[in-house]
Amino acid sequence: MCVHVIFSLLNTFLSILYLPEICTTLFHHVHFPSRFLNLFSRKPKEPKPPSQNAPGWRLFGKVPLRENTTKDPKDSFTIQQEYQVKVGPAPGPQVQLSAARRKNLEFEPLSTTALILEDRPPNLPAKSVEEAMRHKQEYDEMVAGARRRELKEAQKKRRQMKERFKQEDSIANAMVIWNNDVLPNWDCMRNTRRVRELWWQGLPPSVRGRVWSLAIGNELNITPELFEIFLSRAKERWKSFSETSSENEIEGRYHDRESSLDLIKLDISRTFPSLFIFQKGGPYHDLLRSVLGAYTCYRPDVGYVQGMSFIAAVLILNLEEAEAFIAFANLLNKPCQMAFFRVDHDLMLKYFAAFEVFFEENLPRLFNHFQINNLTPDLYLIDWIFTLYSKSLPLDVACRVWDVFCRDGEECLFRTGLGILRLYQEVLLQMDFIHMAQFLTRLPDDMAADNLFSCITATQMLSSNRKWGQVFSALMKDGSKEIANHSPAPRS
Amino acid sequence: MGSDEAYNFVFKVVLIGESGVGKSNLLSRFTKNEFNHDSRTTIGVEFSTRTIQLKSLIIKAQIWDTAGLERYRAITSAYYRGAVGALLVYDITKHLTYESVERWLKELYDHADPHIVVMLVGNKTDLGSERSVPTEDAKDFAEKNGLLFLETSALESTNVETAFQNVLGEIHRKVSSKEVTRGSISAVSLSSPVPRAAGDPEEKKPCCRNL
C-alpha cells in the first residue's frame, strides 16, 4: 500500500516535472530499457516486449525505429500538433498535416532527458482506474496549459515581428520622404504640418545628421576651413602643453587650465564609456578630441565645460567631423545653451523658474510633493540640460529628444523634463527627498521611447494661455523678485 | 521607498575636490562596493546613501557627489548648505589637485556650517609609483587646518570604508557632545541648537527633510 502511494506520487511528480512538450513528443514509442529499470526496481525483470498496453516505465532515448512514428528532430512540431497526434480525433486539417509530416520523419530523437511514467512497472500493483483517470486528466490539463502558453508565446512573437517590420517599413518610407521631398525643399517645407508630424515620429538615422545640421543652422558662418584653422591651433597648443606639462602652470592661469586640453583628455574617456568608441584607442577618440579642442580655440571665452563632451559625441555619431563642429558651435551659441555653459547662474535660475511654472501647471500633485521635500529643479535639470539628455537617457531615446529639440528649440528640453517627471510620477510620489534625487539623477536605463514620448505629448506648454517664450521673458522682466523665490540655495 | 527605513540620524556629507580625482568612485566603492575605470563625468550633483551602524545607533549617510569643475562652483556651492561632513578629495599623483585644496576649503567654509567635519582624502594610492604629493605634506596641512586625513584607493578598496566611517563617527561625536538625545529625530545641524528633544528615545523615524 505504502509503495503504491509513493509511486502514485512519483508518477504525478514526474509528469509535472517533465515538460509536456517532451512527454507528448515521444510518449508512445519509447520504452524504458531494462538497465534503467534497474535503477527503480529492486528485482530486475526481463523487459516486456514493446506494446502500447504493456505497463511499465517508458523512457525517451535510444529505441528501435518504429514505423511512422519516428520524428525528425529538425522538424519542430507545435504542442498543438503533438497533442492532436496523441489525443487523436481533433477536427481540422492540422491533424492530417501533422500525421502526414510524421510519415516523412527519418530519425528518432536521441533525447534522454525526459522520463515519463504512464503505467507502473510490472512488478508493482497497477493503477486503479480512478487513479489512472486522474493522471490522464492531470496530464491533459498540463498539455492543454502548455499549448495555451505556446500559442500565446507565438502570438506575442508574431506581434513583435509585425511591430518591428512596421517600424522598419515606416523608417524606410520616412527616409524616402525626407530624401526626396523634404530635404530638397527644406526652407519651404520644414514648418509644414506634415513635416513637423513626420519629424515628431523620429528621424530616420540615415538623414538624422543632415536634418540636425539644417535645423541648427550656421548663424556663425563657420566654414570647414575655419574649423581646420582652429583644429591646427588646438594641436599646437596640445603639443606645447604636453611639453611644458600641466605641473608648471601657475595659479593665476587657473581658468586657462580649466579650458585646457587636460580636462578634455580627462573627460573624453568618461563620455559614453559603455560604447567603447570614444576612449583612447577607440575609433572616435581623436574626432571627439578635435571637435572639443577646436572649440576651446574658437571660443576661449567659453572654453571647455563639462557636459560639452556628451553633446559633441552625439553629433560625431551622426555627422562628419567638420559638420559636427559647425553644428556643435552653433548649438552652443543658442541662448539657453550659452546661459548654461557660461554658468550664468541668474539666467539659469530664470530657466528653472519658468520650468517650475509649467511643472505646477502640468503636474500639480508632484510639484507639491517636490516642494514639500525641498527638491529644487536645479538638482536634476542641470544634468539634463547641460548634456541635452544624452547622459541621462538611453542613447536612442536621447536622439529622438534631440530630433524634437532641433524642431522646437529650448522649449522641448523643458517639456521633455516634464515628460520624464510625468512618466515616473507615481513612483516619485512614493519617495522621499534623497530617493527622488537619486532616481532623477540616475534614471532607469530601460526607458522606452514611446512611453516617454506619449508623456511628452501629454505635457502642455501653456500656462494661463502663455507659451514658454512668454513665460520666460516675463520672468526676465520680473528680475530679482523671482530669483529670490526660486533660488535653489535655501534648503533649511 | 526608503521611507520605511529606520534610522536615528541622517548626516549629509558632500564629496568635493577637483575633477577626475575619483570622487564618484570613492562613493560607489562605499555605497555599492563598485569601481568603474571609466565612470561617467559627473555633471551637477549625484546622490547616494548608505546606512551604517555606529555603536548602538543607525546612521544614514546621505552623500552628495558634486561635479569638480571650477566653473560649476557657482552652482555646487549651494549644495554645501546643511552638510555636516565633507570629504575633500585630491589625487596623490596630480599635484595641482592638491594645490587647489585650500581654495576648496575656503569655498566650503564660505557656504557650509562652520562646524562641518572635513576630511582631506588623498586618493589613488594604488598609483604609488606616480605619487607627486608626499603623505607628510598633506598630513601637516590637515593638522594645521584641523582636518581629518587619510589616503585611500577606491580601486583597491583601501581605507574607503574607514574614511567614511571616521567622518560619520566624528560627526556623531560632535552631535552627541551637543547633547543631542539618542533617538532624536531632529535634523542634524552642528551649529544651531537642537530644535526639539526626542520625546520617545525608542522612536526611529525618517527625518532630515530639512538638511
PDB file of C-alpha atoms in Angstrom, chain A residues 246-247 251 254-255 257-258 263 266-267 269-270 273 279 302-307 310 341-343 345 348 373-374 378-379 382-383 386-387 391 427 430-435 437-438 441-442 489-492, chain B residues 1-3 5 7 12 18-20 32 38-49 60 62-64 67-75 78-79 81 93-96 99-100 103 132 206 209-211:
ATOM      1  CA  SER A 246      50.454  70.689 -16.539  1.00  0.00           C
ATOM      2  CA  GLU A 247      52.591  70.819 -13.413  1.00  0.00           C
ATOM      3  CA  GLU A 251      47.812  79.618 -10.135  1.00  0.00           C
ATOM      4  CA  TYR A 254      43.571  78.592 -13.405  1.00  0.00           C
ATOM      5  CA  HIS A 255      40.758  79.446 -15.728  1.00  0.00           C
ATOM      6  CA  ARG A 257      43.855  75.323 -17.226  1.00  0.00           C
ATOM      7  CA  GLU A 258      40.243  74.500 -16.904  1.00  0.00           C
ATOM      8  CA  LEU A 263      40.348  68.450 -18.875  1.00  0.00           C
ATOM      9  CA  LEU A 266      40.129  63.507 -18.841  1.00  0.00           C
ATOM     10  CA  ASP A 267      36.540  63.791 -19.977  1.00  0.00           C
ATOM     11  CA  SER A 269      37.347  58.709 -21.627  1.00  0.00           C
ATOM     12  CA  ARG A 270      34.344  59.444 -19.439  1.00  0.00           C
ATOM     13  CA  PRO A 273      32.183  54.799 -21.601  1.00  0.00           C
ATOM     14  CA  GLN A 279      38.020  56.052 -25.196  1.00  0.00           C
ATOM     15  CA  VAL A 302      33.646  79.921 -23.058  1.00  0.00           C
ATOM     16  CA  GLY A 303      36.317  77.256 -23.046  1.00  0.00           C
ATOM     17  CA  TYR A 304      35.618  73.649 -22.326  1.00  0.00           C
ATOM     18  CA  VAL A 305      32.883  72.952 -19.826  1.00  0.00           C
ATOM     19  CA  GLN A 306      31.900  69.508 -18.649  1.00  0.00           C
ATOM     20  CA  GLY A 307      28.828  68.291 -20.431  1.00  0.00           C
ATOM     21  CA  PHE A 310      28.467  64.439 -24.468  1.00  0.00           C
ATOM     22  CA  PHE A 341      27.724  76.640 -20.444  1.00  0.00           C
ATOM     23  CA  ARG A 342      28.822  80.051 -19.262  1.00  0.00           C
ATOM     24  CA  VAL A 343      27.251  79.069 -15.963  1.00  0.00           C
ATOM     25  CA  HIS A 345      23.669  81.482 -12.539  1.00  0.00           C
ATOM     26  CA  MET A 348      19.866  79.553 -15.205  1.00  0.00           C
ATOM     27  CA  ASN A 373      10.576  67.727   0.079  1.00  0.00           C
ATOM     28  CA  ASN A 374      12.622  70.755  -0.973  1.00  0.00           C
ATOM     29  CA  ASP A 378      18.460  72.569 -10.349  1.00  0.00           C
ATOM     30  CA  LEU A 379      19.296  69.229  -8.726  1.00  0.00           C
ATOM     31  CA  ILE A 382      21.438  70.787 -14.594  1.00  0.00           C
ATOM     32  CA  ASP A 383      22.494  67.336 -15.672  1.00  0.00           C
ATOM     33  CA  PHE A 386      23.871  70.510 -19.880  1.00  0.00           C
ATOM     34  CA  THR A 387      24.044  67.269 -21.813  1.00  0.00           C
ATOM     35  CA  LYS A 391      23.856  61.310 -20.475  1.00  0.00           C
ATOM     36  CA  VAL A 427       6.941  56.186  -8.392  1.00  0.00           C
ATOM     37  CA  GLN A 430       6.138  57.426  -3.046  1.00  0.00           C
ATOM     38  CA  MET A 431       9.694  58.641  -2.469  1.00  0.00           C
ATOM     39  CA  ASP A 432      11.406  60.972  -0.046  1.00  0.00           C
ATOM     40  CA  PHE A 433      13.903  63.681  -0.971  1.00  0.00           C
ATOM     41  CA  ILE A 434      17.048  61.611  -1.281  1.00  0.00           C
ATOM     42  CA  HIS A 435      15.419  58.790  -3.206  1.00  0.00           C
ATOM     43  CA  ALA A 437      17.127  62.995  -6.137  1.00  0.00           C
ATOM     44  CA  GLN A 438      18.883  59.698  -6.650  1.00  0.00           C
ATOM     45  CA  THR A 441      19.990  61.857 -11.466  1.00  0.00           C
ATOM     46  CA  ARG A 442      20.166  58.200 -12.467  1.00  0.00           C
ATOM     47  CA  ALA A 489      20.114  77.662  -2.195  1.00  0.00           C
ATOM     48  CA  PRO A 490      17.769  77.907   0.765  1.00  0.00           C
ATOM     49  CA  ARG A 491      17.033  74.441   1.851  1.00  0.00           C
ATOM     50  CA  SER A 492      16.596  74.904   5.544  1.00  0.00           C
TER      51      SER A 492
ATOM     52  CA  MET B   1      10.708  53.728  -0.972  1.00  0.00           C
ATOM     53  CA  GLY B   2      13.184  54.260   1.747  1.00  0.00           C
ATOM     54  CA  SER B   3      10.646  55.915   3.928  1.00  0.00           C
ATOM     55  CA  GLU B   5      13.932  52.521   6.754  1.00  0.00           C
ATOM     56  CA  TYR B   7      17.473  55.194  11.498  1.00  0.00           C
ATOM     57  CA  LYS B  12      24.507  64.958   4.897  1.00  0.00           C
ATOM     58  CA  GLU B  18      38.966  68.711  -8.481  1.00  0.00           C
ATOM     59  CA  SER B  19      37.601  66.925 -11.498  1.00  0.00           C
ATOM     60  CA  GLY B  20      38.957  63.431 -12.030  1.00  0.00           C
ATOM     61  CA  LYS B  32      27.851  49.732  -3.664  1.00  0.00           C
ATOM     62  CA  ASP B  38      35.525  54.718 -16.922  1.00  0.00           C
ATOM     63  CA  SER B  39      32.833  56.199 -14.829  1.00  0.00           C
ATOM     64  CA  ARG B  40      30.887  58.990 -16.445  1.00  0.00           C
ATOM     65  CA  THR B  41      31.653  62.607 -15.792  1.00  0.00           C
ATOM     66  CA  THR B  42      29.511  63.988 -13.004  1.00  0.00           C
ATOM     67  CA  ILE B  43      27.502  66.977 -14.130  1.00  0.00           C
ATOM     68  CA  GLY B  44      25.943  68.989 -11.338  1.00  0.00           C
ATOM     69  CA  VAL B  45      25.420  66.595  -8.480  1.00  0.00           C
ATOM     70  CA  GLU B  46      24.623  62.933  -7.921  1.00  0.00           C
ATOM     71  CA  PHE B  47      23.329  61.227  -4.823  1.00  0.00           C
ATOM     72  CA  SER B  48      23.824  58.080  -2.865  1.00  0.00           C
ATOM     73  CA  THR B  49      23.022  56.783   0.580  1.00  0.00           C
ATOM     74  CA  LYS B  60      22.100  57.096   7.355  1.00  0.00           C
ATOM     75  CA  GLN B  62      23.211  60.984   2.563  1.00  0.00           C
ATOM     76  CA  ILE B  63      26.089  61.721   0.243  1.00  0.00           C
ATOM     77  CA  TRP B  64      26.128  64.459  -2.358  1.00  0.00           C
ATOM     78  CA  ALA B  67      30.990  67.981 -10.018  1.00  0.00           C
ATOM     79  CA  GLY B  68      34.597  69.041  -9.658  1.00  0.00           C
ATOM     80  CA  LEU B  69      34.725  71.569 -12.424  1.00  0.00           C
ATOM     81  CA  GLU B  70      35.787  75.031 -11.269  1.00  0.00           C
ATOM     82  CA  ARG B  71      33.144  76.623 -13.430  1.00  0.00           C
ATOM     83  CA  TYR B  72      30.395  74.716 -11.742  1.00  0.00           C
ATOM     84  CA  ARG B  73      31.270  76.037  -8.308  1.00  0.00           C
ATOM     85  CA  ALA B  74      28.706  78.808  -8.535  1.00  0.00           C
ATOM     86  CA  ILE B  75      26.104  76.087  -8.655  1.00  0.00           C
ATOM     87  CA  ALA B  78      24.730  75.864  -2.959  1.00  0.00           C
ATOM     88  CA  TYR B  79      24.839  72.161  -2.282  1.00  0.00           C
ATOM     89  CA  ARG B  81      24.270  74.034   2.768  1.00  0.00           C
ATOM     90  CA  THR B  93      49.547  61.682  -8.452  1.00  0.00           C
ATOM     91  CA  LYS B  94      48.397  65.145  -9.542  1.00  0.00           C
ATOM     92  CA  HIS B  95      49.925  67.931  -7.529  1.00  0.00           C
ATOM     93  CA  LEU B  96      47.568  70.521  -8.988  1.00  0.00           C
ATOM     94  CA  GLU B  99      47.259  72.733  -4.632  1.00  0.00           C
ATOM     95  CA  SER B 100      43.631  73.638  -5.053  1.00  0.00           C
ATOM     96  CA  ARG B 103      40.555  77.018  -2.388  1.00  0.00           C
ATOM     97  CA  SER B 132      53.578  63.626  -6.514  1.00  0.00           C
ATOM     98  CA  PRO B 206      12.870  59.056   8.837  1.00  0.00           C
ATOM     99  CA  ARG B 209      13.786  66.688   5.210  1.00  0.00           C
ATOM    100  CA  ASN B 210      15.375  69.958   6.038  1.00  0.00           C
ATOM    101  CA  LEU B 211      19.008  69.191   5.818  1.00  0.00           C
TER     102      LEU B 211
END
